[in-house]
Short mmCIF file of C-alpha atoms in Angstrom, two decimals:
data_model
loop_
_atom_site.label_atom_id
_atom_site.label_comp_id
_atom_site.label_asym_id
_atom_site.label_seq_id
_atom_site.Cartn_x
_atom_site.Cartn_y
_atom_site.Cartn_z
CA UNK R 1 -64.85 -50.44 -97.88
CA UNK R 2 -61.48 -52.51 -98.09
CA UNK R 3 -61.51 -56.10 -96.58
CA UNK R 4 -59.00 -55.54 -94.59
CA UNK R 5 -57.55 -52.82 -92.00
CA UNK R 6 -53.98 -51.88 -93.13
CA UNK R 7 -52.09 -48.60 -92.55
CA UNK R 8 -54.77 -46.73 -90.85
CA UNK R 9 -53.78 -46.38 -87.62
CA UNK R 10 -51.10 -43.60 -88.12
CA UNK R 11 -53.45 -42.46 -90.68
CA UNK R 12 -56.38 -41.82 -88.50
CA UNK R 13 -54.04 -41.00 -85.14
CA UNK R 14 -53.93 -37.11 -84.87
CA UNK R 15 -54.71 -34.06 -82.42
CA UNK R 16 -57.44 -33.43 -84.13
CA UNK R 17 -59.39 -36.80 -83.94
CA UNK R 18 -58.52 -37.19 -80.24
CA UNK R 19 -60.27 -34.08 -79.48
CA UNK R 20 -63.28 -34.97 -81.15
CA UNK R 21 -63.47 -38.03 -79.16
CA UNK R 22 -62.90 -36.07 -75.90
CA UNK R 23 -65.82 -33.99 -77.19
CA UNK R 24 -68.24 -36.81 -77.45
CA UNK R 25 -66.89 -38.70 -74.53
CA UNK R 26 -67.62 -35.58 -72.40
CA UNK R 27 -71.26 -35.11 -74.08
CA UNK R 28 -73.80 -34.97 -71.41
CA UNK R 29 -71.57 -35.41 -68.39
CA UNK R 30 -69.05 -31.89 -68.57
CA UNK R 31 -70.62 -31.74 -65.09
CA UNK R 32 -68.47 -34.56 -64.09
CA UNK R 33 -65.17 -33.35 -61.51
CA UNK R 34 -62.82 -35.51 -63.53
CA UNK R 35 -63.97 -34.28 -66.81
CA UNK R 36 -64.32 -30.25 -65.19
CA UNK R 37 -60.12 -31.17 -64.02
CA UNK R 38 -59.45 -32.55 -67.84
CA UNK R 39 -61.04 -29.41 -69.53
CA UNK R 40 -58.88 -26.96 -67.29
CA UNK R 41 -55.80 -28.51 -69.38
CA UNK R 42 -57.20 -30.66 -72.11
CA UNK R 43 -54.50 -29.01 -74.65
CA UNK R 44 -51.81 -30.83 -72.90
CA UNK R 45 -53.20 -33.62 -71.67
CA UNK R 46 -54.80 -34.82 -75.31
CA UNK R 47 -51.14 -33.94 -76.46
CA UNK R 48 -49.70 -36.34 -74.10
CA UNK R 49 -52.19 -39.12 -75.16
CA UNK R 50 -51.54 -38.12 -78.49
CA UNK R 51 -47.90 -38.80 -77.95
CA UNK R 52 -48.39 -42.14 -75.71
CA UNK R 53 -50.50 -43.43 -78.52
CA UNK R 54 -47.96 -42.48 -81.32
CA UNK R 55 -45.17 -44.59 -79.25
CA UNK R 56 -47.24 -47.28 -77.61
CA UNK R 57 -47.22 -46.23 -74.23
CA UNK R 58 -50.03 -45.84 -73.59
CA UNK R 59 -51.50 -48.13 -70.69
CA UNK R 60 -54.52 -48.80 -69.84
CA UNK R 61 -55.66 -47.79 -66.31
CA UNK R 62 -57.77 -49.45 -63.53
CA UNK R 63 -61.35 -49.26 -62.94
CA UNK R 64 -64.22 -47.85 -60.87
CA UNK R 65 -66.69 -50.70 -59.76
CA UNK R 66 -70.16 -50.12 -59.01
CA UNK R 67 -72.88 -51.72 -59.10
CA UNK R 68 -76.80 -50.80 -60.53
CA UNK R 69 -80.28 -52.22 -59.26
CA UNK R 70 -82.33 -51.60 -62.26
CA UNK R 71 -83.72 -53.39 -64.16
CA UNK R 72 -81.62 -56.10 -62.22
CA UNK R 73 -78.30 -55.88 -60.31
CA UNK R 74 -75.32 -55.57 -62.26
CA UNK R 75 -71.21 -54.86 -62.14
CA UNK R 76 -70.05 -51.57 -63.64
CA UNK R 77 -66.83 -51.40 -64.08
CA UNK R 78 -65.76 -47.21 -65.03
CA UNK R 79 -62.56 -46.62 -66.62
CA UNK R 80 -60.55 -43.49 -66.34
CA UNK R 81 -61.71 -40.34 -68.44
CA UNK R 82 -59.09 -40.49 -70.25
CA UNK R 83 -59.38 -44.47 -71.35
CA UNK R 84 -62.57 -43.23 -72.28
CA UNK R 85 -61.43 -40.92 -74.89
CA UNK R 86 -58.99 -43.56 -76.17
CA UNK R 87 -62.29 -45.84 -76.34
CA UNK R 88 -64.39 -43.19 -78.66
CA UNK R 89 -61.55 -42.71 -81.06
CA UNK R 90 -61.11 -46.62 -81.10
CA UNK R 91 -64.80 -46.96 -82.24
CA UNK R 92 -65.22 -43.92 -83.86
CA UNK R 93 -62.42 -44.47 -86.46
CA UNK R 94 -61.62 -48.14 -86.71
CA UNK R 95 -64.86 -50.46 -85.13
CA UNK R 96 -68.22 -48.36 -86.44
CA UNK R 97 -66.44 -47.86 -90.31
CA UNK R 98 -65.33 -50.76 -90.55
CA UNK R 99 -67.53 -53.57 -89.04
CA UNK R 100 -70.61 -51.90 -88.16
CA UNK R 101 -71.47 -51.82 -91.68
CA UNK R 102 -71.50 -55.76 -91.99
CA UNK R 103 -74.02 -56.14 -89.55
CA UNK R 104 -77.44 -57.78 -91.08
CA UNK R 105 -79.99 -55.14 -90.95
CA UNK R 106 -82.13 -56.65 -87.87
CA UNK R 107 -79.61 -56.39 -85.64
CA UNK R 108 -80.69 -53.04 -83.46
CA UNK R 109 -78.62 -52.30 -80.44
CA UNK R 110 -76.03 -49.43 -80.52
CA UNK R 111 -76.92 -48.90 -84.33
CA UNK R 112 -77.63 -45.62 -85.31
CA UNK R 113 -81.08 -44.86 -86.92
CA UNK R 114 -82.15 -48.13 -85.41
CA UNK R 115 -82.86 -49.02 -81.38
CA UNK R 116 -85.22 -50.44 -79.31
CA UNK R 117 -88.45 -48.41 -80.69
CA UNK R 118 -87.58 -49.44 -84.44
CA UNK R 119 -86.93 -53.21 -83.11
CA UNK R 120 -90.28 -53.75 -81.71
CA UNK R 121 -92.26 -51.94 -84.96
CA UNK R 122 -90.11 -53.99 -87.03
CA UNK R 123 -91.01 -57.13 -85.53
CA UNK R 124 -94.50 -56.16 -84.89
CA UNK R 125 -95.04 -55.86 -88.83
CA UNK R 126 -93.53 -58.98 -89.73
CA UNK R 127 -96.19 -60.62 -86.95
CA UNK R 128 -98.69 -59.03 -89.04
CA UNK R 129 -96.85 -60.38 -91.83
CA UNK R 130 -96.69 -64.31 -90.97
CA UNK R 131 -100.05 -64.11 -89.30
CA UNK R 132 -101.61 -63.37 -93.08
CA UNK R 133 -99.15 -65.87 -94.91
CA UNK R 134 -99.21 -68.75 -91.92
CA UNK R 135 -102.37 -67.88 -90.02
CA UNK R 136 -100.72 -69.53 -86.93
CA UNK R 137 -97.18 -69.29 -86.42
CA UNK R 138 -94.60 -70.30 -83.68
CA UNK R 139 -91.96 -67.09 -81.91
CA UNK R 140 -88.65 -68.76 -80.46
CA UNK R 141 -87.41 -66.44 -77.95
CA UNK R 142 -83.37 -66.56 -76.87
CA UNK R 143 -81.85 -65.30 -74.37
CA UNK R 144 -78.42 -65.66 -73.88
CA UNK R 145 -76.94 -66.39 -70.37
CA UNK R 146 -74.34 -63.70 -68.62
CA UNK R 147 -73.54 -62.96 -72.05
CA UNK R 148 -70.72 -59.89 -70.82
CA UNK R 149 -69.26 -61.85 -68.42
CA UNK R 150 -69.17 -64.64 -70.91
CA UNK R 151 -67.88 -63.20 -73.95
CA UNK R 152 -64.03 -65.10 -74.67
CA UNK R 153 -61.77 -62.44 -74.70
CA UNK R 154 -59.01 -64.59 -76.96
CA UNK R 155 -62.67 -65.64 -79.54
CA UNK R 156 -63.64 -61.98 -79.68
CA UNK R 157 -59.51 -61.37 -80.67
CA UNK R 158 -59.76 -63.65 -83.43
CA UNK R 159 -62.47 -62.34 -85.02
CA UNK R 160 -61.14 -58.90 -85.04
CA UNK R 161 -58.54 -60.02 -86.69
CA UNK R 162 -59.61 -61.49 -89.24
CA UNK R 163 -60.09 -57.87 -90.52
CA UNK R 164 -57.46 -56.08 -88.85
CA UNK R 165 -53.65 -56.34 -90.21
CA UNK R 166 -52.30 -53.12 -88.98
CA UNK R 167 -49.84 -54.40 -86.50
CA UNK R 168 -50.12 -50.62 -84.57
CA UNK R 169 -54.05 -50.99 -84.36
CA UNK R 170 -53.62 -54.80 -83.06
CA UNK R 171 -51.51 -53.25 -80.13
CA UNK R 172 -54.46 -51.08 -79.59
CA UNK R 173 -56.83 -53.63 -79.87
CA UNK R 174 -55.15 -56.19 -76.94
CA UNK R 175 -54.91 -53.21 -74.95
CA UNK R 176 -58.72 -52.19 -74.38
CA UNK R 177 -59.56 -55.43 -74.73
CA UNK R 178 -57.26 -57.34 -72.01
CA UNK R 179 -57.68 -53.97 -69.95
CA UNK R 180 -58.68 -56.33 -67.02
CA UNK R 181 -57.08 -59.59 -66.55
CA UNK R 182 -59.91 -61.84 -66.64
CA UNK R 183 -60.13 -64.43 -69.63
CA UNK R 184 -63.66 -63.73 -70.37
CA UNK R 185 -66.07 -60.66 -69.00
CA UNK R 186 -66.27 -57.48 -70.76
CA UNK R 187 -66.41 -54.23 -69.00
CA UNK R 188 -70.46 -52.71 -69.11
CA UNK R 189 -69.29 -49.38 -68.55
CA UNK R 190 -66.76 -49.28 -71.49
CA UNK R 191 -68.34 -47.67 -74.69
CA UNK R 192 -66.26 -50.36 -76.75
CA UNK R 193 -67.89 -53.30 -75.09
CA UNK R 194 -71.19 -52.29 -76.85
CA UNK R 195 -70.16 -52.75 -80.09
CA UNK R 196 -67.12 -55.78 -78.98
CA UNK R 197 -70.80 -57.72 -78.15
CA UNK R 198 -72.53 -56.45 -81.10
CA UNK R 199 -69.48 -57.99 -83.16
CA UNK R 200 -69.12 -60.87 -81.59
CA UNK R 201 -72.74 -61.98 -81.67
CA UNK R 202 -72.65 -60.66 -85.32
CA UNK R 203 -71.36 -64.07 -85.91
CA UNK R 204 -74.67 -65.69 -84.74
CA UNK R 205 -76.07 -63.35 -86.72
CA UNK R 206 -74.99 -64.56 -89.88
CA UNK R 207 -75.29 -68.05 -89.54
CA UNK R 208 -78.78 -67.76 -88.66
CA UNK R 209 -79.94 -65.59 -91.53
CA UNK R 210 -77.19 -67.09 -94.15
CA UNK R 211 -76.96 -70.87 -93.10
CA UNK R 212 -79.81 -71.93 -91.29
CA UNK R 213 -81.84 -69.10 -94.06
CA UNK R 214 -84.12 -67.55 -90.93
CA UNK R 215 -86.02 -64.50 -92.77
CA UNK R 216 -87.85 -62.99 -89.64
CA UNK R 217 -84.88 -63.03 -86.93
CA UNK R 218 -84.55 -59.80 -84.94
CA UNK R 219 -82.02 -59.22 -82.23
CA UNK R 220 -81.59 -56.47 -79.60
CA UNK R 221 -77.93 -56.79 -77.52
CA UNK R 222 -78.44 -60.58 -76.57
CA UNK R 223 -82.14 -60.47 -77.02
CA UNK R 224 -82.98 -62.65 -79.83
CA UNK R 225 -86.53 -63.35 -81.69
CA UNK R 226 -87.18 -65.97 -84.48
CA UNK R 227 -90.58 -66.36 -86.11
CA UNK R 228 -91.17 -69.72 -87.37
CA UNK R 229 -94.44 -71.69 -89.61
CA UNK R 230 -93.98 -74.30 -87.07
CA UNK R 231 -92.87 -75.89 -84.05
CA UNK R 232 -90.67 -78.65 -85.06
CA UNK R 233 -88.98 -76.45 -87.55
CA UNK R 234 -88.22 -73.88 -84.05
CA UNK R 235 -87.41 -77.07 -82.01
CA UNK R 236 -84.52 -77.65 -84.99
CA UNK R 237 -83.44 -74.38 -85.44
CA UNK R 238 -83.24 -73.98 -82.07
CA UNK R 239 -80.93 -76.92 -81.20
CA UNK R 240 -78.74 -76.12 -84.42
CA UNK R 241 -78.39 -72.60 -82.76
CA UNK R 242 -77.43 -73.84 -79.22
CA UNK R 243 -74.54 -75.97 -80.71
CA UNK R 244 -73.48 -72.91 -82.55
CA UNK R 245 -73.07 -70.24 -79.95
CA UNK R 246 -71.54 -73.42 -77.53
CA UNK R 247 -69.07 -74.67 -80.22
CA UNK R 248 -68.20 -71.33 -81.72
CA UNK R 249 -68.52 -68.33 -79.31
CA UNK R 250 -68.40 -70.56 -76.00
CA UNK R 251 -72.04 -69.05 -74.64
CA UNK R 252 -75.16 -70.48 -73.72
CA UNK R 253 -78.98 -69.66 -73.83
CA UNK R 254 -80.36 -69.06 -70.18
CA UNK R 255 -83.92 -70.16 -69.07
CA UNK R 256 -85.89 -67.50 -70.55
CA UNK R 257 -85.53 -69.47 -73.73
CA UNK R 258 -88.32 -70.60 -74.88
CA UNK R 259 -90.94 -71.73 -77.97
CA UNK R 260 -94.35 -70.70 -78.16
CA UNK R 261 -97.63 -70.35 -80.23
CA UNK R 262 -98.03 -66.77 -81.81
CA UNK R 263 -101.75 -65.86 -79.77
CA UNK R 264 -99.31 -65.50 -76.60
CA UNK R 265 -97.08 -62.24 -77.90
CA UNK R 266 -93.47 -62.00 -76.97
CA UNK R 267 -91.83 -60.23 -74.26
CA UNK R 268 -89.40 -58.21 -75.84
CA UNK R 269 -87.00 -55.18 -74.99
CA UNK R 270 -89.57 -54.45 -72.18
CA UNK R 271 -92.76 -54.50 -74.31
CA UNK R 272 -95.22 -57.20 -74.77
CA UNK R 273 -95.46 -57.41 -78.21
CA UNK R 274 -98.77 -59.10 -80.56
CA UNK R 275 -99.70 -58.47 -84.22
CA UNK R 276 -101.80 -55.57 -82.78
CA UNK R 277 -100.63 -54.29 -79.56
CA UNK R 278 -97.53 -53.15 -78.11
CA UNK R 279 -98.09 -53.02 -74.27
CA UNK R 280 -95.48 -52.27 -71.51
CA UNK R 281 -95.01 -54.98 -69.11
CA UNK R 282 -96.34 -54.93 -65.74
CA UNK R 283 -93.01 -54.36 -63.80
CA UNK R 284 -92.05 -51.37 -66.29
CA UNK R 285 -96.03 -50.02 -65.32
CA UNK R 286 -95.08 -50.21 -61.58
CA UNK R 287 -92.03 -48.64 -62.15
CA UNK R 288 -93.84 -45.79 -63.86
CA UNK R 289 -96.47 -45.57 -61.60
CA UNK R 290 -93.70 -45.45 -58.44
CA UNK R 291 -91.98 -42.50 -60.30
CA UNK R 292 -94.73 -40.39 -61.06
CA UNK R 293 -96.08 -40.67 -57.89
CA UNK R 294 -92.86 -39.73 -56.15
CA UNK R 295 -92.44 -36.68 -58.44
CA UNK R 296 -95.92 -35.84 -57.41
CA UNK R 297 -94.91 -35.60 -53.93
CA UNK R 298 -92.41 -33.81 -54.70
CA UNK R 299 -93.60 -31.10 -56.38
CA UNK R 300 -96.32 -30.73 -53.79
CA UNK R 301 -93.93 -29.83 -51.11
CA UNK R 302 -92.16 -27.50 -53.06
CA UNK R 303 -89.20 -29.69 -53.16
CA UNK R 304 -89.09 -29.40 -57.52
CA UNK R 305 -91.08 -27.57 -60.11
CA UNK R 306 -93.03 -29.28 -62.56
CA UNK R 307 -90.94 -28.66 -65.40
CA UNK R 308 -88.24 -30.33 -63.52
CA UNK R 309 -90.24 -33.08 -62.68
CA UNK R 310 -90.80 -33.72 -66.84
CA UNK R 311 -87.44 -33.46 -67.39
CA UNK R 312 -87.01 -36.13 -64.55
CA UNK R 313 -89.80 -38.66 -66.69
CA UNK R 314 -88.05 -38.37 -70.07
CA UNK R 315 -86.78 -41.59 -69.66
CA UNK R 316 -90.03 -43.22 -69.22
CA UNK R 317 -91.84 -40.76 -71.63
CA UNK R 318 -89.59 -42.45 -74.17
CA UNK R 319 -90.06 -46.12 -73.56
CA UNK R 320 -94.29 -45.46 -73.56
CA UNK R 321 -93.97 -43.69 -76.76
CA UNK R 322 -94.98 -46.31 -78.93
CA UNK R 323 -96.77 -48.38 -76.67
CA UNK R 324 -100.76 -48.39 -76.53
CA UNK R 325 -101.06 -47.15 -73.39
CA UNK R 326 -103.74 -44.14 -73.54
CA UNK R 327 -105.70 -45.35 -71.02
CA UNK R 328 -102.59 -45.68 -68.54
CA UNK R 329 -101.71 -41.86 -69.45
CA UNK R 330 -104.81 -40.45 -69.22
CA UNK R 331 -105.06 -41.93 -65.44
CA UNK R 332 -101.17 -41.15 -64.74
CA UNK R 333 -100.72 -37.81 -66.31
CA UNK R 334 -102.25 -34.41 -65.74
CA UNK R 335 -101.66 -30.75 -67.16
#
């Protein structure tokens, strides 16, 4: 892969590509009324992006807020369908080929052939691992405070750059990214924001495993875990990592932060996590519980069948999947 981006902009701009990122944008949501209106002329409308790209037109629009409960309140901001297209063919051609591949390999979130459920076996094994060569050990959790709504806009920029020199694809670039006019906050509900966060805390990344020489550090979105032989060695690393991330990438660890003995497990991406036990947390049980007992009801009255009703607990069937939770199934779940 060439160090730097040049040329490839008109190189990778063409019908075809833009339809294939309308076809994955769409994936899963062709139900949608604004994707339904976009498929009744997508010929001419992807030939009219195709053209606004081509002469740097192309603006981007406004966007939908809303806002989610679970697991905790926070502001979506949609953007048009047909931002959204310009967003897939952004990442699909330019980010995932050409930066995803620097990222260190314990870095999970958005990552193909990676994810939450390979994240927490990972880390399990290598708290199997210390526990043989250390006996006791010390995990330094991080968690990184409002970290969308704190990622620098004009830092993230920078960064990009330093691998992008195709003037056409640096137009492109200021455009998604200074799509609203706030100086820092990414937009959740923009598919390039996932990997703008992954890059931009790729730089934590590789100071921690290349400068301050961390072997077992795993990281999920802004999630971070560090085992350590010893306290004092977590109480440096940590400080050395808080001056970091404020110096550097202008973000700071919340609360949640925190050092403790190995015996306690970690709570991580929803599980809590020991050399020998995976368990789901107590709030994601009640939430399971309150679910299945809904779609109980439900079904009772006729309301849905059962085989909607599975389709309904995929989600959740997914996240217990690797936990050890057989005793929590057999009480929940029934032929």
């Amino acid at each position: 892969m060439a160090k730097w981006i040049r040329n490839e902009y008109s190189k990778k701009l063409s019908y075809e590509n833009l339809y294939k990122a309308h076809f994955k944008a769409r994936k899963g949501k062709s139900y949608r009324e604004e994707i339904i209106k976009f498929n009744l002329k997508q010929e001419e409308y992807i030939k009219y992006l195709y053209e606004q790209l081509k002469n740097k037109t192309y603006k981007h629009g406004g966007y939908t807020v809303f806002y989610i409960k679970e697991p905790k309140i926070r502001k979506i901001e949609r953007s048009r369908y047909i931002d959204r297209i310009v967003h897939t063919f952004y990442v699909e051609n330019f980010l995932k080929p050409h930066f995803m591949t620097q990222f260190i390999n314990t870095s999970y979130a958005c990552i193909e052939n990676r994810g939450m459920h390979k994240c927490c076996l990972d880390l399990q094994q290598r708290m199997k691992h210390c526990k043989i060569i250390w006996g006791e050990y010390y995990i330094l959790k991080m968690d990184i405070a409002k970290f969308f709504q704190n990622i620098d806009k004009d830092i993230l920029l920078k960064i990009l750059l330093r691998k992008i020199k195709d003037e056409d694809l640096i137009w492109l670039t200021k455009e998604i990214i200074y799509s609203n006019q706030e100086k820092k906050n990414l937009p959740i509900g923009n598919y390039t924001s996932q990997i703008f966060a992954n890059i931009y805390l790729n730089e934590v990344d590789q100071y921690i495993k290349h400068t301050l020489h961390c072997k077992y550090y795993f990281r999920y979105m802004d999630d971070s875990v560090i085992l350590l032989k010893s306290k004092q060695e977590a109480k440096d690393i940590l400080e050395k990592i808080k001056k970091f991330l404020k110096e550097k990438l202008e973000l700071e660890l919340n609360k949640k932060t925190q050092i403790f003995k190995n015996k306690q497990g970690v709570n991580f991406c929803g599980y809590k996590i020991n050399e020998y036990r995976i368990k789901i947390r107590d709030k994601g049980k009640k939430k399971l519980k309150n679910k299945i007992k809904k779609l109980k009801h439900e079904v009772k009255i006729g309301k849905i069948t059962s085989k909607e009703a599975h389709k309904c607990l995929a989600g959740h069937i997914g996240y217990i999947k690797i936990a050890n939770v057989e005793n929590l199934t057999n009480k929940l779940f029934y032929k």
